[in-house]
């Protein structure tokens, strides 16, 4: 190995050591995670917090714990079942169903629960992707949300909820 290659290798190891030492300092604090967990859908986000949640498994666990603490119900992964055109899963005391599209109607998300209070938001996490969507008020005890193919966010919500590895939080 030449002296130049050895020097370059030593610099790489030193840079890695500095990067590992700097990681805890770049982790967002509880206040930043709480602000992110209580944000409004479509509102501004702190990109440093989002980056930390995606890149650092410890930060991601802390964020999910904060979400779970404020959620009415959550499922860290889906116990998904599908029967033909209907996909359903339980999220705490709630049942979530996705009815397949028909010729004249888009897919429909139906959320039913026995809770007196209804969730206002749903946040789903799949891998490093997070999606937060506002839910409409319930109609006769059920929340209905059209998963319109013309709305990319709605299409992605349906796709993520169908994946068994997807975590779901009802807030």
GROMACS .gro file of C-alpha atoms in nm:
model
  171
    1UNK     CA    1   0.000   0.000   0.000
    2UNK     CA    2   0.140   0.338  -0.094
    3UNK     CA    3   0.178   0.620   0.156
    4UNK     CA    4  -0.091   0.818  -0.024
    5UNK     CA    5  -0.340   0.528  -0.006
    6UNK     CA    6  -0.261   0.475   0.363
    7UNK     CA    7  -0.314   0.847   0.434
    8UNK     CA    8  -0.645   0.844   0.243
    9UNK     CA    9  -0.759   0.536   0.435
   10UNK     CA   10  -0.670   0.701   0.766
   11UNK     CA   11  -0.864   1.015   0.668
   12UNK     CA   12  -1.170   0.804   0.581
   13UNK     CA   13  -1.157   0.629   0.920
   14UNK     CA   14  -1.116   0.963   1.098
   15UNK     CA   15  -1.413   1.111   0.908
   16UNK     CA   16  -1.630   0.810   1.000
   17UNK     CA   17  -1.534   0.844   1.366
   18UNK     CA   18  -1.623   1.215   1.359
   19UNK     CA   19  -1.955   1.141   1.189
   20UNK     CA   20  -2.044   0.880   1.453
   21UNK     CA   21  -1.946   1.116   1.734
   22UNK     CA   22  -2.156   1.395   1.580
   23UNK     CA   23  -2.473   1.184   1.540
   24UNK     CA   24  -2.611   1.224   1.897
   25UNK     CA   25  -2.565   1.601   1.877
   26UNK     CA   26  -2.773   1.615   1.558
   27UNK     CA   27  -3.062   1.417   1.704
   28UNK     CA   28  -3.368   1.634   1.754
   29UNK     CA   29  -3.481   1.690   2.109
   30UNK     CA   30  -3.814   1.588   2.255
   31UNK     CA   31  -3.962   1.932   2.183
   32UNK     CA   32  -3.876   1.906   1.813
   33UNK     CA   33  -4.018   1.554   1.792
   34UNK     CA   34  -4.332   1.661   1.978
   35UNK     CA   35  -4.381   1.956   1.742
   36UNK     CA   36  -4.350   1.717   1.449
   37UNK     CA   37  -4.589   1.465   1.606
   38UNK     CA   38  -4.856   1.732   1.666
   39UNK     CA   39  -4.827   1.913   1.331
   40UNK     CA   40  -5.124   1.974   1.104
   41UNK     CA   41  -5.145   1.772   0.781
   42UNK     CA   42  -4.998   1.965   0.493
   43UNK     CA   43  -4.838   2.215   0.730
   44UNK     CA   44  -4.472   2.309   0.743
   45UNK     CA   45  -4.224   2.053   0.876
   46UNK     CA   46  -3.873   2.082   1.013
   47UNK     CA   47  -3.664   1.904   0.751
   48UNK     CA   48  -3.384   1.832   0.999
   49UNK     CA   49  -3.633   1.645   1.218
   50UNK     CA   50  -3.771   1.451   0.921
   51UNK     CA   51  -3.417   1.362   0.811
   52UNK     CA   52  -3.328   1.244   1.162
   53UNK     CA   53  -3.642   1.028   1.185
   54UNK     CA   54  -3.561   0.865   0.851
   55UNK     CA   55  -3.188   0.819   0.911
   56UNK     CA   56  -3.161   0.730   1.280
   57UNK     CA   57  -3.349   0.423   1.409
   58UNK     CA   58  -3.334   0.555   1.768
   59UNK     CA   59  -3.497   0.883   1.668
   60UNK     CA   60  -3.758   0.694   1.466
   61UNK     CA   61  -3.843   0.480   1.773
   62UNK     CA   62  -3.873   0.792   1.992
   63UNK     CA   63  -4.099   0.959   1.734
   64UNK     CA   64  -4.326   0.652   1.709
   65UNK     CA   65  -4.345   0.638   2.089
   66UNK     CA   66  -4.458   1.003   2.095
   67UNK     CA   67  -4.717   0.931   1.826
   68UNK     CA   68  -4.842   0.625   2.015
   69UNK     CA   69  -4.872   0.829   2.337
   70UNK     CA   70  -5.109   1.078   2.176
   71UNK     CA   71  -5.292   0.838   1.942
   72UNK     CA   72  -5.644   0.717   2.011
   73UNK     CA   73  -5.533   0.387   1.861
   74UNK     CA   74  -5.229   0.258   1.680
   75UNK     CA   75  -5.099  -0.056   1.517
   76UNK     CA   76  -4.720  -0.084   1.485
   77UNK     CA   77  -4.778  -0.315   1.189
   78UNK     CA   78  -5.091  -0.435   1.018
   79UNK     CA   79  -5.277  -0.746   1.094
   80UNK     CA   80  -5.414  -0.722   0.744
   81UNK     CA   81  -5.676  -0.941   0.590
   82UNK     CA   82  -5.827  -0.919   0.250
   83UNK     CA   83  -6.126  -1.090   0.104
   84UNK     CA   84  -6.177  -1.010  -0.262
   85UNK     CA   85  -6.244  -0.640  -0.314
   86UNK     CA   86  -6.233  -0.555   0.060
   87UNK     CA   87  -5.913  -0.508   0.260
   88UNK     CA   88  -5.956  -0.463   0.633
   89UNK     CA   89  -5.743  -0.424   0.943
   90UNK     CA   90  -5.784  -0.348   1.311
   91UNK     CA   91  -5.628  -0.041   1.466
   92UNK     CA   92  -5.700  -0.059   1.836
   93UNK     CA   93  -6.077  -0.031   1.885
   94UNK     CA   94  -6.124   0.075   1.523
   95UNK     CA   95  -6.183  -0.125   1.207
   96UNK     CA   96  -6.046   0.015   0.885
   97UNK     CA   97  -6.177  -0.117   0.553
   98UNK     CA   98  -6.081  -0.027   0.199
   99UNK     CA   99  -6.350  -0.107  -0.055
  100UNK     CA  100  -6.222  -0.159  -0.408
  101UNK     CA  101  -6.311   0.084  -0.684
  102UNK     CA  102  -6.610   0.023  -0.906
  103UNK     CA  103  -6.684   0.160  -1.253
  104UNK     CA  104  -6.843   0.476  -1.115
  105UNK     CA  105  -6.674   0.515  -0.774
  106UNK     CA  106  -6.315   0.535  -0.649
  107UNK     CA  107  -6.186   0.312  -0.368
  108UNK     CA  108  -6.335   0.407  -0.034
  109UNK     CA  109  -6.172   0.403   0.310
  110UNK     CA  110  -6.420   0.332   0.590
  111UNK     CA  111  -6.318   0.372   0.953
  112UNK     CA  112  -6.552   0.249   1.226
  113UNK     CA  113  -6.496   0.242   1.598
  114UNK     CA  114  -6.666   0.202   1.930
  115UNK     CA  115  -6.500   0.511   2.078
  116UNK     CA  116  -6.718   0.810   2.164
  117UNK     CA  117  -6.457   1.043   2.016
  118UNK     CA  118  -6.351   1.015   1.652
  119UNK     CA  119  -5.996   1.054   1.523
  120UNK     CA  120  -5.916   1.372   1.332
  121UNK     CA  121  -5.601   1.245   1.159
  122UNK     CA  122  -5.441   0.928   1.038
  123UNK     CA  123  -5.065   0.896   1.009
  124UNK     CA  124  -4.916   0.596   0.836
  125UNK     CA  125  -4.550   0.499   0.831
  126UNK     CA  126  -4.401   0.250   0.589
  127UNK     CA  127  -4.023   0.219   0.591
  128UNK     CA  128  -3.894   0.575   0.587
  129UNK     CA  129  -4.209   0.716   0.424
  130UNK     CA  130  -4.465   0.898   0.637
  131UNK     CA  131  -4.805   1.027   0.533
  132UNK     CA  132  -5.048   1.228   0.748
  133UNK     CA  133  -5.403   1.286   0.628
  134UNK     CA  134  -5.691   1.478   0.789
  135UNK     CA  135  -6.005   1.271   0.834
  136UNK     CA  136  -6.355   1.407   0.776
  137UNK     CA  137  -6.610   1.404   1.059
  138UNK     CA  138  -6.801   1.078   1.105
  139UNK     CA  139  -7.137   1.013   0.943
  140UNK     CA  140  -7.354   0.787   1.157
  141UNK     CA  141  -7.047   0.653   1.338
  142UNK     CA  142  -6.832   0.587   1.032
  143UNK     CA  143  -6.563   0.801   0.873
  144UNK     CA  144  -6.565   0.781   0.494
  145UNK     CA  145  -6.274   0.895   0.279
  146UNK     CA  146  -6.266   0.855  -0.099
  147UNK     CA  147  -5.927   0.735  -0.223
  148UNK     CA  148  -5.963   0.927  -0.547
  149UNK     CA  149  -5.708   0.822  -0.812
  150UNK     CA  150  -5.675   1.189  -0.912
  151UNK     CA  151  -5.534   1.271  -0.565
  152UNK     CA  152  -5.182   1.125  -0.527
  153UNK     CA  153  -5.195   1.152  -0.147
  154UNK     CA  154  -5.516   0.946  -0.133
  155UNK     CA  155  -5.376   0.683  -0.368
  156UNK     CA  156  -5.058   0.655  -0.158
  157UNK     CA  157  -5.261   0.629   0.165
  158UNK     CA  158  -5.456   0.334   0.025
  159UNK     CA  159  -5.142   0.162  -0.099
  160UNK     CA  160  -4.959   0.208   0.231
  161UNK     CA  161  -5.254   0.083   0.439
  162UNK     CA  162  -5.274  -0.234   0.228
  163UNK     CA  163  -4.911  -0.318   0.314
  164UNK     CA  164  -4.882  -0.540   0.627
  165UNK     CA  165  -4.555  -0.367   0.728
  166UNK     CA  166  -4.731  -0.029   0.751
  167UNK     CA  167  -4.775   0.128   1.095
  168UNK     CA  168  -5.093   0.330   1.145
  169UNK     CA  169  -5.176   0.591   1.410
  170UNK     CA  170  -5.523   0.740   1.461
  171UNK     CA  171  -5.485   1.082   1.619
   0.00000   0.00000   0.00000
